[in-house]
PDB file of C-alpha atoms in Angstrom:
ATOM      1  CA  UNK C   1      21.160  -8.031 -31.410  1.00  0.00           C
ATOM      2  CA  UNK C   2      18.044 -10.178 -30.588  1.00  0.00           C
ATOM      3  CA  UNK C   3      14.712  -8.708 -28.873  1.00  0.00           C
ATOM      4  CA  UNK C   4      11.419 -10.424 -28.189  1.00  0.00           C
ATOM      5  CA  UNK C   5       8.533  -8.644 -27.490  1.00  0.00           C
ATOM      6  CA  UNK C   6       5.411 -10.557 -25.620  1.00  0.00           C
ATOM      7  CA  UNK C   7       2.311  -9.491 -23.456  1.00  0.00           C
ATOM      8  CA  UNK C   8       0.968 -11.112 -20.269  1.00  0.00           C
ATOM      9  CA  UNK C   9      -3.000 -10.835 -20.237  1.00  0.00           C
ATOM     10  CA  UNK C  10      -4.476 -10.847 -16.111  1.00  0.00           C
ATOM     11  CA  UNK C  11      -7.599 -10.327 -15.051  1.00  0.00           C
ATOM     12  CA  UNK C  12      -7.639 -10.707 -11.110  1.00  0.00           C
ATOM     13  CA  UNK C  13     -10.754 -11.176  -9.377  1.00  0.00           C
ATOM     14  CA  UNK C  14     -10.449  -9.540  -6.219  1.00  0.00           C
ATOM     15  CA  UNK C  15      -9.296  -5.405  -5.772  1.00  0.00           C
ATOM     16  CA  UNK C  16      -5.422  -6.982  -4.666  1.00  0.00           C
ATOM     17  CA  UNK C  17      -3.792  -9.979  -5.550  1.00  0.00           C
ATOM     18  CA  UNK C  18       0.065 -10.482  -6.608  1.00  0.00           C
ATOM     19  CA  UNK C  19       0.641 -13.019  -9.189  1.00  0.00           C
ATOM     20  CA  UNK C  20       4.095 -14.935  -9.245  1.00  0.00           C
ATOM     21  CA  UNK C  21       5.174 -14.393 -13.265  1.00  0.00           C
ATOM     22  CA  UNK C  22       8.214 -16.052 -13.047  1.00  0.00           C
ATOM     23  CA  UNK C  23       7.761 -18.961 -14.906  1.00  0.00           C
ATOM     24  CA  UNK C  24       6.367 -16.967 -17.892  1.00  0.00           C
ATOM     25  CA  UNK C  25       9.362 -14.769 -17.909  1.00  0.00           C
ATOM     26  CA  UNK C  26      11.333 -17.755 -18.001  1.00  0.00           C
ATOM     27  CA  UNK C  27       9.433 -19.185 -21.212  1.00  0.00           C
ATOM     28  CA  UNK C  28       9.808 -15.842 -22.998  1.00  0.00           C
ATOM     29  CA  UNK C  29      14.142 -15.513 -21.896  1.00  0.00           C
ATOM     30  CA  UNK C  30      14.673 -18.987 -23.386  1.00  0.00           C
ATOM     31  CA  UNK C  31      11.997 -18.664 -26.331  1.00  0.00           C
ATOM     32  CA  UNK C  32      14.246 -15.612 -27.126  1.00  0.00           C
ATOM     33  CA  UNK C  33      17.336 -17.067 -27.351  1.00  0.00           C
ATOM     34  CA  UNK C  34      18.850 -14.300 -25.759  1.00  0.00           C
ATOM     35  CA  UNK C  35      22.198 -15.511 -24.333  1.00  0.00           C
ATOM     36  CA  UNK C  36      23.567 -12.408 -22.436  1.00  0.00           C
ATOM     37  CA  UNK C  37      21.227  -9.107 -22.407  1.00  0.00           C
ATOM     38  CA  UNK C  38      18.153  -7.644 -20.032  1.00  0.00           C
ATOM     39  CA  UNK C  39      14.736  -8.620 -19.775  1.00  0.00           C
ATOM     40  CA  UNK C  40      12.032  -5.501 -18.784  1.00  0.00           C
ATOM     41  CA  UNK C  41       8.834  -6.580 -17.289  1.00  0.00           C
ATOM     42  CA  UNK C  42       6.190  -3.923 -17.100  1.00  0.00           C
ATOM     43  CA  UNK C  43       3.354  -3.179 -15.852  1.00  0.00           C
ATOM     44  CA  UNK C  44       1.003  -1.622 -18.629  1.00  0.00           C
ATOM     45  CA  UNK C  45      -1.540   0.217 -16.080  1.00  0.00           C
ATOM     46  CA  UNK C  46      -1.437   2.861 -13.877  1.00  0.00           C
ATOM     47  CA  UNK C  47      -3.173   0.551 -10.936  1.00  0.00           C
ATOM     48  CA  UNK C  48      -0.815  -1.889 -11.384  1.00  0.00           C
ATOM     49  CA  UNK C  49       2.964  -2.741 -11.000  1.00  0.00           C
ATOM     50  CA  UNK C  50       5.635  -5.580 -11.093  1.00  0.00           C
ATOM     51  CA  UNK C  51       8.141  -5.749  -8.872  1.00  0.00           C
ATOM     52  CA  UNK C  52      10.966  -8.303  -7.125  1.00  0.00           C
ATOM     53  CA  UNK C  53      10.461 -10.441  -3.977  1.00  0.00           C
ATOM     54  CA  UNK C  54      10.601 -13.258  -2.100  1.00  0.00           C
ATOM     55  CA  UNK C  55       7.099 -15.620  -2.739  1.00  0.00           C
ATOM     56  CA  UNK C  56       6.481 -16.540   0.725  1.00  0.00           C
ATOM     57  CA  UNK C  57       2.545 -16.103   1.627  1.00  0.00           C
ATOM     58  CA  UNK C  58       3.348 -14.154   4.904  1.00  0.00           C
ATOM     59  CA  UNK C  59       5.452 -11.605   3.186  1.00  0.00           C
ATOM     60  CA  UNK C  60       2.312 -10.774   0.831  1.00  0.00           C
ATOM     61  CA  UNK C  61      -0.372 -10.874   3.585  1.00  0.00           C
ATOM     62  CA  UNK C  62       2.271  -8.179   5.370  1.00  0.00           C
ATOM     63  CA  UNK C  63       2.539  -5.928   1.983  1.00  0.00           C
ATOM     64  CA  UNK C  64      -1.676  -5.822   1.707  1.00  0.00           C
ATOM     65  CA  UNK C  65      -1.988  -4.731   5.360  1.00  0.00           C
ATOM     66  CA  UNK C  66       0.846  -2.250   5.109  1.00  0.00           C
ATOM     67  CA  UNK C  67      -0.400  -1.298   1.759  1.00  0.00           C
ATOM     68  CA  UNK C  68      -4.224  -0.899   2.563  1.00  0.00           C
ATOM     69  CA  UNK C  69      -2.596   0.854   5.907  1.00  0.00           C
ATOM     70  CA  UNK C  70      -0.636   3.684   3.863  1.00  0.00           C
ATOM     71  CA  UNK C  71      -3.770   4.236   0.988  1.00  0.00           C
ATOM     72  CA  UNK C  72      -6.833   2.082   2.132  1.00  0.00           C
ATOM     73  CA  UNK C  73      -9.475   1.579  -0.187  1.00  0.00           C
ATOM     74  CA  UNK C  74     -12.202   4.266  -0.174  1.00  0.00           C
ATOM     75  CA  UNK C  75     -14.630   4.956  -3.118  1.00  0.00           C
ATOM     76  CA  UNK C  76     -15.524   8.908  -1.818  1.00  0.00           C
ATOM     77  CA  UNK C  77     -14.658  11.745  -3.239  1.00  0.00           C
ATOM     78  CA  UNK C  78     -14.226  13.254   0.243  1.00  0.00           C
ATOM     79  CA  UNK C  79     -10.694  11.427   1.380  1.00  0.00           C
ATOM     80  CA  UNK C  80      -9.173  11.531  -2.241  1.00  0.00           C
ATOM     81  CA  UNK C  81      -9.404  14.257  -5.155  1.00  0.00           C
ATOM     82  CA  UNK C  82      -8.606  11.740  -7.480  1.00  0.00           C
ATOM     83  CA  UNK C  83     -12.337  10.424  -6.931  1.00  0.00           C
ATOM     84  CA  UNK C  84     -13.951  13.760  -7.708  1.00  0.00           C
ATOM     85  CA  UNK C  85     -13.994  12.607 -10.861  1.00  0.00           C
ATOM     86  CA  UNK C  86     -15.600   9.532 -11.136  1.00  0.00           C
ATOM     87  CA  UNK C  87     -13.124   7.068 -10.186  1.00  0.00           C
ATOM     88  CA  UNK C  88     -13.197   5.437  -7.212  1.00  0.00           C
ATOM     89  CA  UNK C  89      -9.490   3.965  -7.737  1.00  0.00           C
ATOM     90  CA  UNK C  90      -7.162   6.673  -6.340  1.00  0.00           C
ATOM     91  CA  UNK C  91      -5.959   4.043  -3.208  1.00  0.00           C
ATOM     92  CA  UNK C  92      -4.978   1.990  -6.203  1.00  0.00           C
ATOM     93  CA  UNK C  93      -3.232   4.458  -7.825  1.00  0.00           C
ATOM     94  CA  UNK C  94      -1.198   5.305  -4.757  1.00  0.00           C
ATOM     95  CA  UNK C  95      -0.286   1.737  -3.959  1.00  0.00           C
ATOM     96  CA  UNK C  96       1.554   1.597  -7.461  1.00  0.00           C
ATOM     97  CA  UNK C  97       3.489   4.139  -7.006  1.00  0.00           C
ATOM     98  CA  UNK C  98       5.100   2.437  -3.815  1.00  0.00           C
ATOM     99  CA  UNK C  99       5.381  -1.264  -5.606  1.00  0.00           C
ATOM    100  CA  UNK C 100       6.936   0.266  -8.513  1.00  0.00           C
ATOM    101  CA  UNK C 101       5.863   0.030 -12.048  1.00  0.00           C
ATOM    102  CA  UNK C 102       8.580  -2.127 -13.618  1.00  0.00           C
ATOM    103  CA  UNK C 103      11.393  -4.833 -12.861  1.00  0.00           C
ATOM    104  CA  UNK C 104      14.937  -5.077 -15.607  1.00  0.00           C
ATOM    105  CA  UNK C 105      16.765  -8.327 -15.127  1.00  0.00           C
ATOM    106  CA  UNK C 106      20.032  -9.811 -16.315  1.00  0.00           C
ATOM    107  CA  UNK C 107      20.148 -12.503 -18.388  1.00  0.00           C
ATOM    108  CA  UNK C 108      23.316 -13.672 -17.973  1.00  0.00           C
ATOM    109  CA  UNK C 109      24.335 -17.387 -19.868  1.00  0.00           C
ATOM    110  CA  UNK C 110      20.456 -17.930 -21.423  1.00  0.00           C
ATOM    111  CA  UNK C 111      19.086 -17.413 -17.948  1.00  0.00           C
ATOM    112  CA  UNK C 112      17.425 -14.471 -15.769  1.00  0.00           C
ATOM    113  CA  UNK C 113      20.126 -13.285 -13.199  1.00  0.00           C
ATOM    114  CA  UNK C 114      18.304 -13.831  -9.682  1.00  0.00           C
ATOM    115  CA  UNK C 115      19.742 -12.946  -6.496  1.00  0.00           C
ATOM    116  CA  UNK C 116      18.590 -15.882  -3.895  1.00  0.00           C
ATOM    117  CA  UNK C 117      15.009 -16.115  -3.617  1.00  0.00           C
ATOM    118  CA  UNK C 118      13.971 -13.429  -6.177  1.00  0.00           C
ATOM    119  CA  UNK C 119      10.944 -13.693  -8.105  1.00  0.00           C
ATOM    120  CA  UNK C 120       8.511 -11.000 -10.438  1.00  0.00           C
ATOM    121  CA  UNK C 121       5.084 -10.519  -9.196  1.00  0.00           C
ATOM    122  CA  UNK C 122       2.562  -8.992 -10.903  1.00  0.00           C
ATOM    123  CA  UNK C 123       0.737  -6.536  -8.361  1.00  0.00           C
ATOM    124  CA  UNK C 124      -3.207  -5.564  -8.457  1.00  0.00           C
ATOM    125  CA  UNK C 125      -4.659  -3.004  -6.832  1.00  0.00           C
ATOM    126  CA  UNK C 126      -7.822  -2.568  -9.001  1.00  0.00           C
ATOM    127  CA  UNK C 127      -8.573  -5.734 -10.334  1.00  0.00           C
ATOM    128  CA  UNK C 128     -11.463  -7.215 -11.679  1.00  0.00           C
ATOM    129  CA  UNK C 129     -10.874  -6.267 -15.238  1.00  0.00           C
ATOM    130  CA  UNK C 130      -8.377  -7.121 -18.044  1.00  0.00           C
ATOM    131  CA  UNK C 131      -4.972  -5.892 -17.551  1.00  0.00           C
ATOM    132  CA  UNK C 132      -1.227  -6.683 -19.415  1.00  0.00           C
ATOM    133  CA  UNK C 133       2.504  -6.545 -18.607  1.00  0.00           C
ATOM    134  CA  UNK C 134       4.867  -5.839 -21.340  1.00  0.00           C
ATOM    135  CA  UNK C 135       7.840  -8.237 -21.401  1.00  0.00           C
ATOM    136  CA  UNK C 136      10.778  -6.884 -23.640  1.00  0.00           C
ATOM    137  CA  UNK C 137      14.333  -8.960 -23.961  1.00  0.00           C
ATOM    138  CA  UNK C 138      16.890  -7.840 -25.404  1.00  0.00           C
ATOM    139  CA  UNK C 139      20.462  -9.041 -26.261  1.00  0.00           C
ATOM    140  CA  UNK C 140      22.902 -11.356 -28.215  1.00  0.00           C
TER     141      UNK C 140
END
């Protein structure tokens, strides 16, 4: 069996962003030479996630409303516990947990296994500073 192991570094510059990773998935599934297997992309912080969708601008303005809609984005300790400590992240904690924390994909003939229109985004919900996203293939 082959397996690759390789880390994706982002640091994005506003609280939210989503960052098409495709192509560096891509680089890694051919640099490992893995032929038939699964590829896990994940994201390495509790803030953050990876997940599967279509890259269509519209489509990510509609998951920031809804997103900032279901947990918005307030530093107090009075609408979230999770503040009471220090942190002011707890929205971004929340929105995580709905975006999911990590993607597996075929790799079937040398090549990840998309169904039309599928791409991996990285998602941010407390950006800012340095984060990274695992990427683990394995196979023959």
């Amino acid at each position: 069996m082959k397996s690759l192991t390789q880390y994706l570094s982002f640091k994005v510059p506003r609280r939210m962003g989503f960052v098409n990773i495709t192509a560096d998935v891509e680089r890694a599934v051919l640099e490992s030479a893995v032929v038939e297997g699964l590829c896990l992309v994940n994201a390495m912080h509790v803030t953050a996630s990876v997940f599967i969708s279509d890259d269509e601008s519209g489509l990510h303005q509609d998951f920031r409303g809804w997103l900032e809609e279901q947990a918005p984005f307030d530093a107090s300790p009075q609408r979230y516990a999770h503040n009471r400590t220090g942190e002011d992240n707890a929205d971004a904690h929340l929105k995580r947990q709905v975006m999911g924390r990590e993607v597996v994909v075929a790799i079937t003939d040398g090549k990840l296994d998309f169904g039309p229109w599928e791409q991996i985004f990285y998602g941010e919900f407390d950006g800012r500073r340095s984060k990274r996203v695992l990427l683990k293939i394995i196979g023959e």
